[in-house]
mmCIF file of C-alpha atoms in Angstrom:
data_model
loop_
_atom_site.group_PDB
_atom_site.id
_atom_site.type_symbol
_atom_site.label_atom_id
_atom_site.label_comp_id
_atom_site.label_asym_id
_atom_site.label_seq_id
_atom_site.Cartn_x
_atom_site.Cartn_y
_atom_site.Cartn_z
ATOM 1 C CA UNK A 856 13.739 -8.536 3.913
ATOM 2 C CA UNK A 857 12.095 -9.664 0.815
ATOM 3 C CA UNK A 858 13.439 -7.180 -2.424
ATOM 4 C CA UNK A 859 11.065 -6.839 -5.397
ATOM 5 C CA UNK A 860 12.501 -5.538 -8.650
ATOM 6 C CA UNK A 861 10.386 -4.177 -11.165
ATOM 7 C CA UNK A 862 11.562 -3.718 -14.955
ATOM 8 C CA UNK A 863 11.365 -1.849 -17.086
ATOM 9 C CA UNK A 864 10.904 1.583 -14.722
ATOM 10 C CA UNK A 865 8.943 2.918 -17.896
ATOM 11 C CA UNK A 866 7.263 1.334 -20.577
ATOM 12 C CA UNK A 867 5.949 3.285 -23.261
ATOM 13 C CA UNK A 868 3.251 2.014 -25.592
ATOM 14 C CA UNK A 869 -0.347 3.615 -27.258
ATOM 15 C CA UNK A 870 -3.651 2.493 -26.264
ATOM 16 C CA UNK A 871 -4.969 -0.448 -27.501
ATOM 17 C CA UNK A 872 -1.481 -2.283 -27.205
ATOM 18 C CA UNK A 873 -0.838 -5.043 -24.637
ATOM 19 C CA UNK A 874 1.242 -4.104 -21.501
ATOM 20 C CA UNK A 875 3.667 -6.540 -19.813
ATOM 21 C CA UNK A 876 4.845 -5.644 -16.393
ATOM 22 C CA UNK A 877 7.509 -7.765 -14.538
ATOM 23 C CA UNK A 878 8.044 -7.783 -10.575
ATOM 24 C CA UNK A 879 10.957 -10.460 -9.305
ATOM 25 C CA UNK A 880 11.353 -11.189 -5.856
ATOM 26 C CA UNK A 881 15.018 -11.698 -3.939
ATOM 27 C CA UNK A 882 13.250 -15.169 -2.359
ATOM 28 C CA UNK A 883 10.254 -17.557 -3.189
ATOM 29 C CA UNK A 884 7.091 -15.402 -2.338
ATOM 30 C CA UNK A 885 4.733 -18.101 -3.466
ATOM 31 C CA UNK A 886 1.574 -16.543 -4.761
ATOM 32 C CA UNK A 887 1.997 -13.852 -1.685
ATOM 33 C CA UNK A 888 2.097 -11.434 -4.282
ATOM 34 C CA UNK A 889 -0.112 -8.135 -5.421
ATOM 35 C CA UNK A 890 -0.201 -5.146 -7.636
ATOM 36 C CA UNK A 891 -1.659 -2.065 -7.455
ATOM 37 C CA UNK A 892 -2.017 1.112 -9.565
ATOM 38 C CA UNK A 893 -1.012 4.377 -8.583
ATOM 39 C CA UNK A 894 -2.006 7.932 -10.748
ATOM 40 C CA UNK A 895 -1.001 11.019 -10.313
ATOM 41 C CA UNK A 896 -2.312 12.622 -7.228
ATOM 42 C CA UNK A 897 -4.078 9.731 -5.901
ATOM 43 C CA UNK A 898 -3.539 7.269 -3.871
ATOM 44 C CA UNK A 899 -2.797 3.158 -4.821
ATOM 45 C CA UNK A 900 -5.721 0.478 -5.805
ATOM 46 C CA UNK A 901 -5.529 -2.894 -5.474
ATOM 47 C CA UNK A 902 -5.818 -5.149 -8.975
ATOM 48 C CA UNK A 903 -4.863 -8.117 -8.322
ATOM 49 C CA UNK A 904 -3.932 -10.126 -5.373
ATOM 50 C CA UNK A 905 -2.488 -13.611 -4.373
ATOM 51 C CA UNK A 906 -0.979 -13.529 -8.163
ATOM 52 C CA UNK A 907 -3.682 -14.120 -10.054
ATOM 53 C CA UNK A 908 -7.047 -12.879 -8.773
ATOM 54 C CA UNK A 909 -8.466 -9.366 -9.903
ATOM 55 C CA UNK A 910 -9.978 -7.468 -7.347
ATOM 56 C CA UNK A 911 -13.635 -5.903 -6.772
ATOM 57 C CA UNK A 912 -14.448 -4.204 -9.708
ATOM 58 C CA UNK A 913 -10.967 -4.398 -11.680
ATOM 59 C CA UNK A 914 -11.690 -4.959 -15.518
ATOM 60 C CA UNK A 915 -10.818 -8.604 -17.250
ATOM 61 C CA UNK A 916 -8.167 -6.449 -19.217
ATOM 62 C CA UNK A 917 -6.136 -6.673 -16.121
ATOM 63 C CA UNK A 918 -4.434 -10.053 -15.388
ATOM 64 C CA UNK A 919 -1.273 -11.141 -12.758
ATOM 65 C CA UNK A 920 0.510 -14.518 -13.202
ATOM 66 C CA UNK A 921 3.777 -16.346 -12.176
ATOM 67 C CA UNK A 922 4.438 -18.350 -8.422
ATOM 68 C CA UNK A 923 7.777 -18.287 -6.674
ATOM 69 C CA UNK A 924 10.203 -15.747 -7.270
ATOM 70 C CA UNK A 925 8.704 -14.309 -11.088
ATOM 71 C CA UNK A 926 5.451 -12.320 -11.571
ATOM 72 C CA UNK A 927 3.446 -10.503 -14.302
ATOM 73 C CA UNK A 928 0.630 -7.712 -14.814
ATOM 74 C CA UNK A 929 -0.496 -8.131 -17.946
ATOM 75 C CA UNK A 930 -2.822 -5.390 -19.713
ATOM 76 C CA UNK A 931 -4.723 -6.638 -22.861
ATOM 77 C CA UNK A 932 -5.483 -3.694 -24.580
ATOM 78 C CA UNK A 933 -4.646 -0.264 -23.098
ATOM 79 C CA UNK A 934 -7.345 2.088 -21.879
ATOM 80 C CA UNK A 935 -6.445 5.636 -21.456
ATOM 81 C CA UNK A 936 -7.038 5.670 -18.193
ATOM 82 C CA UNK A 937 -4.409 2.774 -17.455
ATOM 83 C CA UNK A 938 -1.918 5.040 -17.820
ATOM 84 C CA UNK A 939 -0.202 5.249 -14.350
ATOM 85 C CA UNK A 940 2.478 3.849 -12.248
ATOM 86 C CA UNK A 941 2.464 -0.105 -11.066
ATOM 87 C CA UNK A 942 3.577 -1.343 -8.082
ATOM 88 C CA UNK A 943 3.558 -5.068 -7.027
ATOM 89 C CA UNK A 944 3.837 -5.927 -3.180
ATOM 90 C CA UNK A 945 4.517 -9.174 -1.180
ATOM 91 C CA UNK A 946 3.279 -10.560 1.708
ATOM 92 C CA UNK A 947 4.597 -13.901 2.088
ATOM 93 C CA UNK A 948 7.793 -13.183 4.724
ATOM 94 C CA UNK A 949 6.993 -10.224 6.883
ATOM 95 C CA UNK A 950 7.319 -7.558 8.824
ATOM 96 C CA UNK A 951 8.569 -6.162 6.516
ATOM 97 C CA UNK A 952 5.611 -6.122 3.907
ATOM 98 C CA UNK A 953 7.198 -4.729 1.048
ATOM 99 C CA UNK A 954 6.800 -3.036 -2.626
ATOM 100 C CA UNK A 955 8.760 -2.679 -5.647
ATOM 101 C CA UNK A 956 10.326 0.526 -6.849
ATOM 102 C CA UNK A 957 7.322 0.993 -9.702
ATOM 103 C CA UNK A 958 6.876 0.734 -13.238
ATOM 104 C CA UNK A 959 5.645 3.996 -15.010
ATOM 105 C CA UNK A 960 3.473 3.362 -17.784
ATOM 106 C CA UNK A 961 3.323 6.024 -19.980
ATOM 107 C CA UNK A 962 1.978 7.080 -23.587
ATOM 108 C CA UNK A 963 3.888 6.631 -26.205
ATOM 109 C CA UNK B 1328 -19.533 3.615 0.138
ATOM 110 C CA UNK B 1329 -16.086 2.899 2.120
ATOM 111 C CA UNK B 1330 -14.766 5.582 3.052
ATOM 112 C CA UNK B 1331 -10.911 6.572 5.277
ATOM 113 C CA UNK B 1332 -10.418 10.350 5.593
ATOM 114 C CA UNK B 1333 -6.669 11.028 7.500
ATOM 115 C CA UNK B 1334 -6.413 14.294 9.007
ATOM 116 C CA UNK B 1335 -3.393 15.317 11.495
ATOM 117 C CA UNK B 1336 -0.380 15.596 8.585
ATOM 118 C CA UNK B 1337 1.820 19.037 8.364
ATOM 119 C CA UNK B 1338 5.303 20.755 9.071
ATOM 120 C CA UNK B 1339 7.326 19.629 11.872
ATOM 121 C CA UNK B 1340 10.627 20.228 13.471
ATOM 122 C CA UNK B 1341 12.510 17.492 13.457
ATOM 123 C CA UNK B 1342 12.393 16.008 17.134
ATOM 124 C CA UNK B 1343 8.973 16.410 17.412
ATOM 125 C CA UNK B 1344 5.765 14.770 17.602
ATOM 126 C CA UNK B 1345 2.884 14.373 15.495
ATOM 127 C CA UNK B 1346 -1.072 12.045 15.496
ATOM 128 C CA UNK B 1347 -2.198 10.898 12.739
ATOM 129 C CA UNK B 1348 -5.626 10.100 12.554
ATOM 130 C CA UNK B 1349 -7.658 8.359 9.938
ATOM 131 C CA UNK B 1350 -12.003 8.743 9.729
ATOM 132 C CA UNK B 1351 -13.356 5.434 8.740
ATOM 133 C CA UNK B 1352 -16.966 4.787 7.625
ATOM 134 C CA UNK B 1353 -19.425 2.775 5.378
ATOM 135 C CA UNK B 1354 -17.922 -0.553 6.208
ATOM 136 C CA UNK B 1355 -17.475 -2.561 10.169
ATOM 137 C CA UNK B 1356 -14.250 -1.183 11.524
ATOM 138 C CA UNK B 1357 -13.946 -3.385 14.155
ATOM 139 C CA UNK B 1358 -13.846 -6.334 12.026
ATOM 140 C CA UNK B 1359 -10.599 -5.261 9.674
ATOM 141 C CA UNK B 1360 -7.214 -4.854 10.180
ATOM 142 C CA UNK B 1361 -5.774 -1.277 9.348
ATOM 143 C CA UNK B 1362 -2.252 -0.497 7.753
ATOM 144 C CA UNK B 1363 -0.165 2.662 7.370
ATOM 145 C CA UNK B 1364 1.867 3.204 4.257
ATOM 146 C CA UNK B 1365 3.679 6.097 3.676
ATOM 147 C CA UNK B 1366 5.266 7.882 0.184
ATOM 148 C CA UNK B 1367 7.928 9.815 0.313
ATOM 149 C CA UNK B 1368 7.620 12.761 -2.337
ATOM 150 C CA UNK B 1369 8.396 11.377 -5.548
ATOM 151 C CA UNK B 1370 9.077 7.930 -4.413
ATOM 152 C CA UNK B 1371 7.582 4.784 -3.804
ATOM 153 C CA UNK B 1372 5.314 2.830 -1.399
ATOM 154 C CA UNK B 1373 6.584 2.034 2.050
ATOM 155 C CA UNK B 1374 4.764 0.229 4.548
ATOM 156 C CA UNK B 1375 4.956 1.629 8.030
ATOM 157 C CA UNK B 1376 2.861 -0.303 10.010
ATOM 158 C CA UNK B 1377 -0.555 -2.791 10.758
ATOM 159 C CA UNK B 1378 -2.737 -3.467 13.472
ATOM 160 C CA UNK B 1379 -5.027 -6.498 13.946
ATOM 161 C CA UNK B 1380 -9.117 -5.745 13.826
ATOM 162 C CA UNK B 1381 -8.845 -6.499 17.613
ATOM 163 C CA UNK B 1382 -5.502 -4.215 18.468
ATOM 164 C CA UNK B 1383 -4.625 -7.806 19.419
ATOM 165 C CA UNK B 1384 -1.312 -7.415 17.498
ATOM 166 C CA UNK B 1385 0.663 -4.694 15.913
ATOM 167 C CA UNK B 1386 4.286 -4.833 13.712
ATOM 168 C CA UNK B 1387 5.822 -2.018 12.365
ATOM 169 C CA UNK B 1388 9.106 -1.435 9.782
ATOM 170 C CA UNK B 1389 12.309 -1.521 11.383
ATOM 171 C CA UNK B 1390 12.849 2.332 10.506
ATOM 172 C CA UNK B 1391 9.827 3.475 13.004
ATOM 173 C CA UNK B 1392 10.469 0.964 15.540
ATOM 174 C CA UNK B 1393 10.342 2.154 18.889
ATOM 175 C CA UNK B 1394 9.453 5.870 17.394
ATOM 176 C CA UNK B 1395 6.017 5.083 15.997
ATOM 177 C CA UNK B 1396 2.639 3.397 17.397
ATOM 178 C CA UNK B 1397 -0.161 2.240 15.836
ATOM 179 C CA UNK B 1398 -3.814 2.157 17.661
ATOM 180 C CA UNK B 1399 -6.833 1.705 17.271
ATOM 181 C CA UNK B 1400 -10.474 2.754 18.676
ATOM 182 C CA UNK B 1401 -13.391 0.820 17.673
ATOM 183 C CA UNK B 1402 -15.851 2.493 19.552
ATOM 184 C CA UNK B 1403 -15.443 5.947 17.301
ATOM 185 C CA UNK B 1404 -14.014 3.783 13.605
ATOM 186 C CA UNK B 1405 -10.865 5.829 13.743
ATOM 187 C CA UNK B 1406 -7.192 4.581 13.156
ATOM 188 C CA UNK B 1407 -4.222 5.932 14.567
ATOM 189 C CA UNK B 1408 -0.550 6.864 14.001
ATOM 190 C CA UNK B 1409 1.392 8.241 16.767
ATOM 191 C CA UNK B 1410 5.080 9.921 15.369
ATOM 192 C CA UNK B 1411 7.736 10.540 17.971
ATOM 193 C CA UNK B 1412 11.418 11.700 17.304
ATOM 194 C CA UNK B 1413 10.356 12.328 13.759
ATOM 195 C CA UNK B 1414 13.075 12.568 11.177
ATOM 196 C CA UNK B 1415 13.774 14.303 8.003
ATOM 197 C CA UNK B 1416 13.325 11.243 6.254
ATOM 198 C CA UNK B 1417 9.786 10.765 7.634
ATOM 199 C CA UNK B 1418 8.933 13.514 5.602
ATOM 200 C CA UNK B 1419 5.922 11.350 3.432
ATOM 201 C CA UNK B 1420 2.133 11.176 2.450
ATOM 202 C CA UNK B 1421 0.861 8.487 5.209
ATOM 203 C CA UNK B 1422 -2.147 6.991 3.628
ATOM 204 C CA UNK B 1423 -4.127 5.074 5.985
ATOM 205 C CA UNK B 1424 -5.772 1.487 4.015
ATOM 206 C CA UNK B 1425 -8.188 -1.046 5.254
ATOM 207 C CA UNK B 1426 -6.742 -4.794 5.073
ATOM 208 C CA UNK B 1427 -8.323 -6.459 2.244
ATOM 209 C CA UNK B 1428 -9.721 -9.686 4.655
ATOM 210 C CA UNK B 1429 -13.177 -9.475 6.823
ATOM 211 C CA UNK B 1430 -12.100 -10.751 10.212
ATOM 212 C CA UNK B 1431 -8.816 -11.422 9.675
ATOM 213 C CA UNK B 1432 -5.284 -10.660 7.704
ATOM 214 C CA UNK B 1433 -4.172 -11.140 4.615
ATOM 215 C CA UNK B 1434 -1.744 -7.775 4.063
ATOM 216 C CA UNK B 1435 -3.391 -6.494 0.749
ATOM 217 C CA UNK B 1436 -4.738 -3.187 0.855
ATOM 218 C CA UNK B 1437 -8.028 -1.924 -0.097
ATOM 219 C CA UNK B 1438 -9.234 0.563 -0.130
ATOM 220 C CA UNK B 1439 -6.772 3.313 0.660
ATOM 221 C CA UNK B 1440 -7.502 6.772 2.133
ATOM 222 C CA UNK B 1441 -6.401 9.807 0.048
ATOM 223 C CA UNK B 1442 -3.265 10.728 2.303
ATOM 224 C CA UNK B 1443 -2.169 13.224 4.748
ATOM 225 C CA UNK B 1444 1.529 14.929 4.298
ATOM 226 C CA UNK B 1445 3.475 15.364 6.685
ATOM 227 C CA UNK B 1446 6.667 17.207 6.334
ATOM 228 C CA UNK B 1447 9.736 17.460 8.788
ATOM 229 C CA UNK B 1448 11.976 20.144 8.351
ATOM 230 C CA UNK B 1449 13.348 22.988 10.841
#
């Protein structure tokens, strides 16, 4: 089974600032890799998948990179509303799919 | 608009047995694969299970194995999640979530329902 660690578990930071997320995998995922965005009381979206690409109707403020084994979420400029927890997810060896344990974005 | 509504989720002993069921409309069912994830209460995301657009093919997470089956029916756009021998740690909000590929699989998810809990406790 494929691990994911995310770092930090919180980041704390005021809007308009830039957001790094990190998500490394236990074994080479390829590009197999997504993020999504969880708030309170909802459930998940999707923002980006395979890596890179943003999905229906996710702003350009939201961005994934990295191949292999180390990935990024990058938010240019916070948004009040991005506050929320981030999960990434792979796909590349499975069953199991699997998730990381979340990073919490909160306001600083 | 796409829509998945799951209905079925409350209290059960542990033991017992429980349906999920999850409502899908404004999009062609019959041409998506369909995932379960659950979320244990103040936790993260853990996928339980997937079924091909056909009910061709179906793989689940070791933990549900042989306890839990997925199903579809086509004919009235509704997913399925049969729990047997549930356990206290089943105790989650199962959303139900379309797979993101038309007519095939890729394992991203989108859109997701809203989520149905489903507690096991005696």
């Amino acid at each position: 089974e494929i691990v994911l660690t995310q770092s930090p578990a919180t980041l704390s930071l005021s809007p308009g600032e830039r957001a790094t997320l990190s998500c490394r995998a236990s074994q080479n995922v390829s590009s197999y890799l997504a993020w999504y965005q969880q708030k309170p009381g909802q459930a998940p979206r999707l923002l980006i998948y395979d890596a890179s690409n943003r999905a229906t109707g996710i702003p350009a403020r939201f961005s994934g990179s990295g191949s292999g084994t180390d990935f990024t979420l990058t938010i240019s400029s916070l948004e009040p509303e991005d506050f929320a927890v981030y999960y990434c997810q792979q796909r590349s060896n499975w069953p199991p799919i699997t998730f990381g344990q979340g990073t919490r974005l909160e306001i600083k | 608009q796409v829509q998945l509504v799951e209905s079925g989720g409350g209290v059960v002993q542990p033991g017992r047995s429980l349906r999920l069921s999850c409502a899908a409309s404004g999009f062609s069912f019959n041409s998506y694969g369909m995932h379960w994830v659950r979320q244990a209460p103040g936790k993260g995301l853990e996928w339980v299970a997937v079924i091909w657009y056909d009910g061709s093919n179906k793989y689940y997470v070791d933990s549900v194995k042989g306890r839990f089956t997925i199903s579809r029916d086509n004919s009235k756009n509704t997913l399925y999640l049969q729990m047997n021998s549930l356990r206290a740690e089943d105790t989650a909000v199962y959303y139900c979530a379309r797979d993101e590929l038309y007519g095939g699989n890729s394992n991203w998810f989108d859109p997701w329902g809203q989520g149905t809990l489903v507690t096991v406790s005696s």
